[in-house]
């Protein structure tokens, strides 16, 4: 990963350097923020252990308790991958991974699993058995669910389990299945909250491709979420008189963000097959 990060860094500095004639650190530091933002490539790079900024993998640090003792607010959306799979890619291992086959077919299901998750054929077969195609409206929807569980839902739950014994941890799942689709119509099948669905409940998004208004119940949820985020920033807890939010603990309580009023849920691990993902 270090070598890949260095290569991407050099490519990025070459791109930025055209704005000032060289690629020195001082030149890059002096560039306007907007120039840097406009030049960022689409590839995602996970934290790189360079021995200076990061001295160990983030997962290792969290498990060992080597992190700042501050409250944590952490969560995911119901099916994070649905948006990405719609376009024929996934986010896996912290980076964009193109799907070998799009749309996914029953015949190619296991091969796609192996390629995107980087697992051997035997493990891909076990994953396919855990997420049988008969349980989903299409192979794409099944594939989206399993990749999302592996890369978003269960890693988020693991973070909650690692931070909660040491700091107040507040977990959530955004579950408004009828949130407006701001970026593209997603896959066929039952509607679902996917990646970035929650952003319109927290922020004004004037430049999205498909702007839409929230209906009354969604507006109520948005007000609760904004109050919770503001409370957390101010006091370290997202709870309020109108929206109780229990801290994550051994019973794995988290808040399901649904309109019009968020509800406590305790079945997150089961719904996202997290015991299965913990075995491999």
Short mmCIF file of C-alpha atoms in Angstrom, two decimals:
data_model
loop_
_atom_site.label_atom_id
_atom_site.label_comp_id
_atom_site.label_asym_id
_atom_site.label_seq_id
_atom_site.Cartn_x
_atom_site.Cartn_y
_atom_site.Cartn_z
CA UNK A 1 0.00 0.00 0.00
CA UNK A 2 2.88 2.39 0.74
CA UNK A 3 4.29 2.01 -2.76
CA UNK A 4 0.88 2.52 -4.35
CA UNK A 5 0.28 5.60 -2.19
CA UNK A 6 3.66 7.04 -3.22
CA UNK A 7 2.85 6.50 -6.88
CA UNK A 8 -0.56 8.14 -6.54
CA UNK A 9 1.04 10.99 -4.62
CA UNK A 10 3.53 11.62 -7.40
CA UNK A 11 0.75 11.60 -9.99
CA UNK A 12 -1.25 14.05 -7.91
CA UNK A 13 1.71 16.37 -7.37
CA UNK A 14 2.40 16.38 -11.11
CA UNK A 15 -1.22 17.40 -11.69
CA UNK A 16 -1.15 20.10 -9.04
CA UNK A 17 2.30 21.31 -10.04
CA UNK A 18 1.11 22.65 -13.37
CA UNK A 19 -0.49 25.51 -11.44
CA UNK A 20 2.84 26.84 -10.26
CA UNK A 21 5.56 25.33 -12.40
CA UNK A 22 7.01 22.84 -9.92
CA UNK A 23 5.98 20.14 -7.46
CA UNK A 24 7.78 21.24 -4.33
CA UNK A 25 6.10 20.94 -0.97
CA UNK A 26 6.02 24.69 -0.57
CA UNK A 27 4.32 25.14 -3.92
CA UNK A 28 1.67 22.56 -3.10
CA UNK A 29 1.04 24.09 0.32
CA UNK A 30 0.53 27.51 -1.22
CA UNK A 31 -2.11 26.39 -3.73
CA UNK A 32 -5.69 27.56 -3.05
CA UNK A 33 -7.88 24.93 -1.41
CA UNK A 34 -10.33 25.06 -4.32
CA UNK A 35 -7.56 24.15 -6.75
CA UNK A 36 -6.65 21.10 -4.70
CA UNK A 37 -10.27 20.02 -4.32
CA UNK A 38 -10.87 20.35 -8.07
CA UNK A 39 -7.81 18.21 -8.81
CA UNK A 40 -8.50 15.32 -6.43
CA UNK A 41 -8.87 12.03 -8.35
CA UNK A 42 -11.83 9.76 -7.74
CA UNK A 43 -9.79 6.92 -6.24
CA UNK A 44 -10.02 6.50 -2.51
CA UNK A 45 -6.91 5.77 -0.48
CA UNK A 46 -7.20 4.17 2.96
CA UNK A 47 -4.95 5.33 5.77
CA UNK A 48 -1.35 4.59 4.80
CA UNK A 49 0.95 3.42 7.59
CA UNK A 50 4.01 5.53 6.87
CA UNK A 51 5.69 5.29 10.27
CA UNK A 52 5.27 9.02 10.86
CA UNK A 53 1.67 10.21 10.56
CA UNK A 54 0.27 6.71 11.02
CA UNK A 55 2.52 4.30 12.89
CA UNK A 56 0.13 1.34 12.80
CA UNK A 57 -3.10 0.31 11.06
CA UNK A 58 -6.17 2.13 12.36
CA UNK A 59 -7.88 -1.17 13.19
CA UNK A 60 -4.89 -2.23 15.30
CA UNK A 61 -4.82 1.09 17.13
CA UNK A 62 -8.54 1.00 17.93
CA UNK A 63 -8.42 -2.60 19.16
CA UNK A 64 -5.51 -1.73 21.46
CA UNK A 65 -7.15 1.46 22.74
CA UNK A 66 -4.56 3.76 21.22
CA UNK A 67 -6.85 6.61 20.17
CA UNK A 68 -7.98 9.97 21.50
CA UNK A 69 -10.35 9.74 24.47
CA UNK A 70 -13.21 11.70 22.96
CA UNK A 71 -16.86 10.69 22.40
CA UNK A 72 -17.61 8.89 19.14
CA UNK A 73 -20.61 9.25 16.83
CA UNK A 74 -20.48 6.49 14.22
CA UNK A 75 -22.93 5.02 11.76
CA UNK A 76 -23.81 3.69 8.32
CA UNK A 77 -26.78 3.54 5.95
CA UNK A 78 -28.91 0.46 5.30
CA UNK A 79 -27.23 -0.60 2.04
CA UNK A 80 -24.20 1.60 1.44
CA UNK A 81 -23.11 -0.17 -1.72
CA UNK A 82 -26.38 0.12 -3.66
CA UNK A 83 -25.41 3.49 -5.12
CA UNK A 84 -22.00 2.26 -6.25
CA UNK A 85 -23.22 -1.06 -7.66
CA UNK A 86 -25.71 0.90 -9.75
CA UNK A 87 -22.71 2.29 -11.65
CA UNK A 88 -20.83 -1.01 -11.89
CA UNK A 89 -18.32 -0.49 -9.11
CA UNK A 90 -17.90 -1.07 -5.40
CA UNK A 91 -16.02 0.45 -2.50
CA UNK A 92 -14.02 -2.42 -1.07
CA UNK A 93 -11.01 -2.27 1.21
CA UNK A 94 -11.16 1.52 1.21
CA UNK A 95 -10.82 1.99 -2.53
CA UNK A 96 -12.89 1.87 -5.71
CA UNK A 97 -13.04 -1.60 -7.26
CA UNK A 98 -14.71 -2.12 -10.63
CA UNK A 99 -17.12 -5.04 -10.89
CA UNK A 100 -15.89 -7.63 -13.41
CA UNK A 101 -19.47 -8.17 -14.54
CA UNK A 102 -22.27 -5.62 -14.54
CA UNK A 103 -25.04 -6.34 -14.02
CA UNK A 104 -24.26 -9.37 -11.89
CA UNK A 105 -25.65 -12.65 -13.15
CA UNK A 106 -26.42 -15.85 -11.29
CA UNK A 107 -23.65 -17.58 -13.24
CA UNK A 108 -21.07 -14.92 -12.39
CA UNK A 109 -22.14 -14.26 -8.79
CA UNK A 110 -19.34 -16.15 -7.05
CA UNK A 111 -16.68 -14.89 -9.45
CA UNK A 112 -17.72 -11.28 -8.80
CA UNK A 113 -17.58 -11.89 -5.05
CA UNK A 114 -14.09 -13.34 -5.29
CA UNK A 115 -12.81 -10.51 -7.48
CA UNK A 116 -14.26 -7.59 -5.53
CA UNK A 117 -13.56 -8.90 -2.03
CA UNK A 118 -10.24 -10.47 -2.96
CA UNK A 119 -11.08 -13.89 -1.52
CA UNK A 120 -10.40 -17.43 -2.80
CA UNK A 121 -13.09 -19.45 -4.54
CA UNK A 122 -13.95 -21.48 -1.44
CA UNK A 123 -14.63 -18.35 0.61
CA UNK A 124 -16.63 -16.84 -2.26
CA UNK A 125 -18.78 -19.96 -2.31
CA UNK A 126 -19.39 -19.67 1.44
CA UNK A 127 -20.35 -16.00 1.03
CA UNK A 128 -22.74 -16.88 -1.80
CA UNK A 129 -24.35 -19.48 0.45
CA UNK A 130 -24.73 -16.91 3.22
CA UNK A 131 -26.40 -14.53 0.74
CA UNK A 132 -28.40 -16.91 -1.50
CA UNK A 133 -29.78 -15.35 -4.65
CA UNK A 134 -33.23 -16.72 -3.80
CA UNK A 135 -33.40 -14.29 -0.86
CA UNK A 136 -33.03 -11.17 -3.04
CA UNK A 137 -34.94 -9.66 -5.96
CA UNK A 138 -31.89 -9.74 -8.26
CA UNK A 139 -28.22 -10.81 -8.25
CA UNK A 140 -27.18 -7.13 -8.19
CA UNK A 141 -29.19 -6.48 -5.03
CA UNK A 142 -27.74 -9.58 -3.34
CA UNK A 143 -24.23 -8.54 -4.36
CA UNK A 144 -24.79 -5.00 -3.10
CA UNK A 145 -26.01 -6.27 0.27
CA UNK A 146 -23.07 -8.57 0.89
CA UNK A 147 -20.39 -6.13 -0.21
CA UNK A 148 -21.99 -3.41 1.93
CA UNK A 149 -22.10 -5.67 4.96
CA UNK A 150 -18.46 -6.68 4.48
CA UNK A 151 -17.08 -3.18 3.89
CA UNK A 152 -19.40 -0.78 5.71
CA UNK A 153 -21.88 -2.24 8.19
CA UNK A 154 -19.80 -4.81 10.05
CA UNK A 155 -16.60 -2.73 10.16
CA UNK A 156 -18.67 0.11 11.65
CA UNK A 157 -20.05 -2.28 14.27
CA UNK A 158 -16.51 -3.42 15.07
CA UNK A 159 -15.47 0.19 15.65
CA UNK A 160 -18.39 0.61 18.04
CA UNK A 161 -17.29 -2.48 19.95
CA UNK A 162 -13.70 -1.26 20.17
CA UNK A 163 -14.38 2.32 21.20
CA UNK A 164 -17.38 1.89 23.52
CA UNK A 165 -15.48 0.29 26.44
CA UNK A 166 -13.21 3.33 26.56
CA UNK A 167 -15.25 6.36 25.44
CA UNK A 168 -18.95 7.19 25.08
CA UNK A 169 -19.95 5.79 21.68
CA UNK A 170 -23.20 6.60 19.92
CA UNK A 171 -24.08 4.37 16.98
CA UNK A 172 -26.73 4.82 14.32
CA UNK A 173 -28.09 3.34 11.13
CA UNK A 174 -29.83 5.63 8.65
CA UNK A 175 -32.85 3.62 7.48
CA UNK A 176 -35.19 5.92 5.57
CA UNK A 177 -35.78 3.68 2.57
CA UNK A 178 -37.70 6.44 0.79
CA UNK A 179 -35.01 9.12 1.05
CA UNK A 180 -34.91 11.02 -2.27
CA UNK A 181 -32.35 9.65 -4.72
CA UNK A 182 -30.11 12.66 -5.18
CA UNK A 183 -27.41 11.23 -7.44
CA UNK A 184 -29.01 8.55 -9.62
CA UNK A 185 -31.94 6.14 -9.62
CA UNK A 186 -30.62 3.03 -7.89
CA UNK A 187 -31.10 -0.63 -8.73
CA UNK A 188 -34.47 -2.16 -9.20
CA UNK A 189 -35.97 -3.75 -6.13
CA UNK A 190 -37.30 -2.47 -2.82
CA UNK A 191 -36.11 1.09 -2.10
CA UNK A 192 -33.32 1.41 0.42
CA UNK A 193 -31.18 4.05 2.11
CA UNK A 194 -27.82 3.96 0.35
CA UNK A 195 -24.54 5.84 0.46
CA UNK A 196 -25.00 9.59 1.06
CA UNK A 197 -28.79 9.28 1.50
CA UNK A 198 -28.50 10.92 4.93
CA UNK A 199 -26.61 14.01 3.77
CA UNK A 200 -29.73 15.88 2.66
CA UNK A 201 -31.14 15.49 6.19
CA UNK A 202 -28.11 17.20 7.70
CA UNK A 203 -27.01 19.75 5.10
CA UNK A 204 -28.29 21.93 2.30
CA UNK A 205 -27.26 20.29 -0.99
CA UNK A 206 -27.99 22.83 -3.71
CA UNK A 207 -25.84 21.21 -6.42
CA UNK A 208 -27.00 17.58 -6.45
CA UNK A 209 -28.09 16.18 -9.85
CA UNK A 210 -31.65 15.41 -8.73
CA UNK A 211 -32.73 17.87 -6.00
CA UNK A 212 -35.87 16.90 -4.11
CA UNK A 213 -37.88 18.12 -1.15
CA UNK A 214 -38.34 16.08 2.01
CA UNK A 215 -41.93 15.27 2.94
CA UNK A 216 -43.31 16.07 6.39
CA UNK A 217 -42.10 12.94 8.19
CA UNK A 218 -38.67 13.26 6.63
CA UNK A 219 -38.48 16.90 7.65
CA UNK A 220 -39.18 15.83 11.23
CA UNK A 221 -36.38 13.26 11.01
CA UNK A 222 -34.05 15.88 9.56
CA UNK A 223 -34.78 18.25 12.45
CA UNK A 224 -34.03 15.47 14.95
CA UNK A 225 -30.77 14.60 13.21
CA UNK A 226 -29.56 18.19 13.03
CA UNK A 227 -30.34 18.70 16.70
CA UNK A 228 -28.51 15.47 17.56
CA UNK A 229 -25.39 16.40 15.58
CA UNK A 230 -25.35 19.88 17.12
CA UNK A 231 -25.82 18.46 20.62
CA UNK A 232 -22.97 16.03 20.04
CA UNK A 233 -20.64 18.80 18.89
CA UNK A 234 -21.55 20.95 21.88
CA UNK A 235 -21.81 18.39 24.69
CA UNK A 236 -20.44 15.04 23.52
CA UNK A 237 -23.84 13.37 23.43
CA UNK A 238 -26.41 13.43 20.61
CA UNK A 239 -29.34 12.72 22.93
CA UNK A 240 -32.07 15.26 23.54
CA UNK A 241 -35.38 15.40 25.38
CA UNK A 242 -37.25 14.59 22.17
CA UNK A 243 -34.75 12.02 20.84
CA UNK A 244 -33.24 9.76 23.52
CA UNK A 245 -30.07 8.15 22.18
CA UNK A 246 -28.56 5.42 24.38
CA UNK A 247 -24.82 4.89 24.32
CA UNK A 248 -23.62 1.75 22.57
CA UNK A 249 -22.88 -1.01 25.07
CA UNK A 250 -22.88 -4.78 25.38
CA UNK A 251 -26.47 -4.99 24.16
CA UNK A 252 -25.42 -3.29 20.90
CA UNK A 253 -28.06 -0.59 21.08
CA UNK A 254 -28.01 1.94 18.28
CA UNK A 255 -30.44 4.46 16.87
CA UNK A 256 -32.34 3.65 13.70
CA UNK A 257 -32.82 6.97 11.91
CA UNK A 258 -36.29 6.57 10.43
CA UNK A 259 -39.07 9.12 9.91
CA UNK A 260 -40.73 10.67 11.65
CA UNK A 261 -39.05 9.65 14.92
CA UNK A 262 -35.79 7.66 15.35
CA UNK A 263 -36.12 4.32 17.12
CA UNK A 264 -33.70 2.19 19.13
CA UNK A 265 -32.67 -1.01 17.35
CA UNK A 266 -30.73 -4.03 18.60
CA UNK A 267 -30.73 -6.37 15.57
CA UNK A 268 -28.08 -4.63 13.45
CA UNK A 269 -25.49 -7.42 13.72
CA UNK A 270 -27.98 -10.12 12.74
CA UNK A 271 -29.41 -8.21 9.77
CA UNK A 272 -25.96 -7.54 8.39
CA UNK A 273 -24.57 -11.06 9.00
CA UNK A 274 -21.75 -9.68 11.16
CA UNK A 275 -21.11 -12.99 12.97
CA UNK A 276 -20.45 -14.54 9.57
CA UNK A 277 -18.05 -11.80 8.50
CA UNK A 278 -16.19 -12.09 11.79
CA UNK A 279 -15.22 -15.67 10.87
CA UNK A 280 -13.35 -14.78 7.72
#
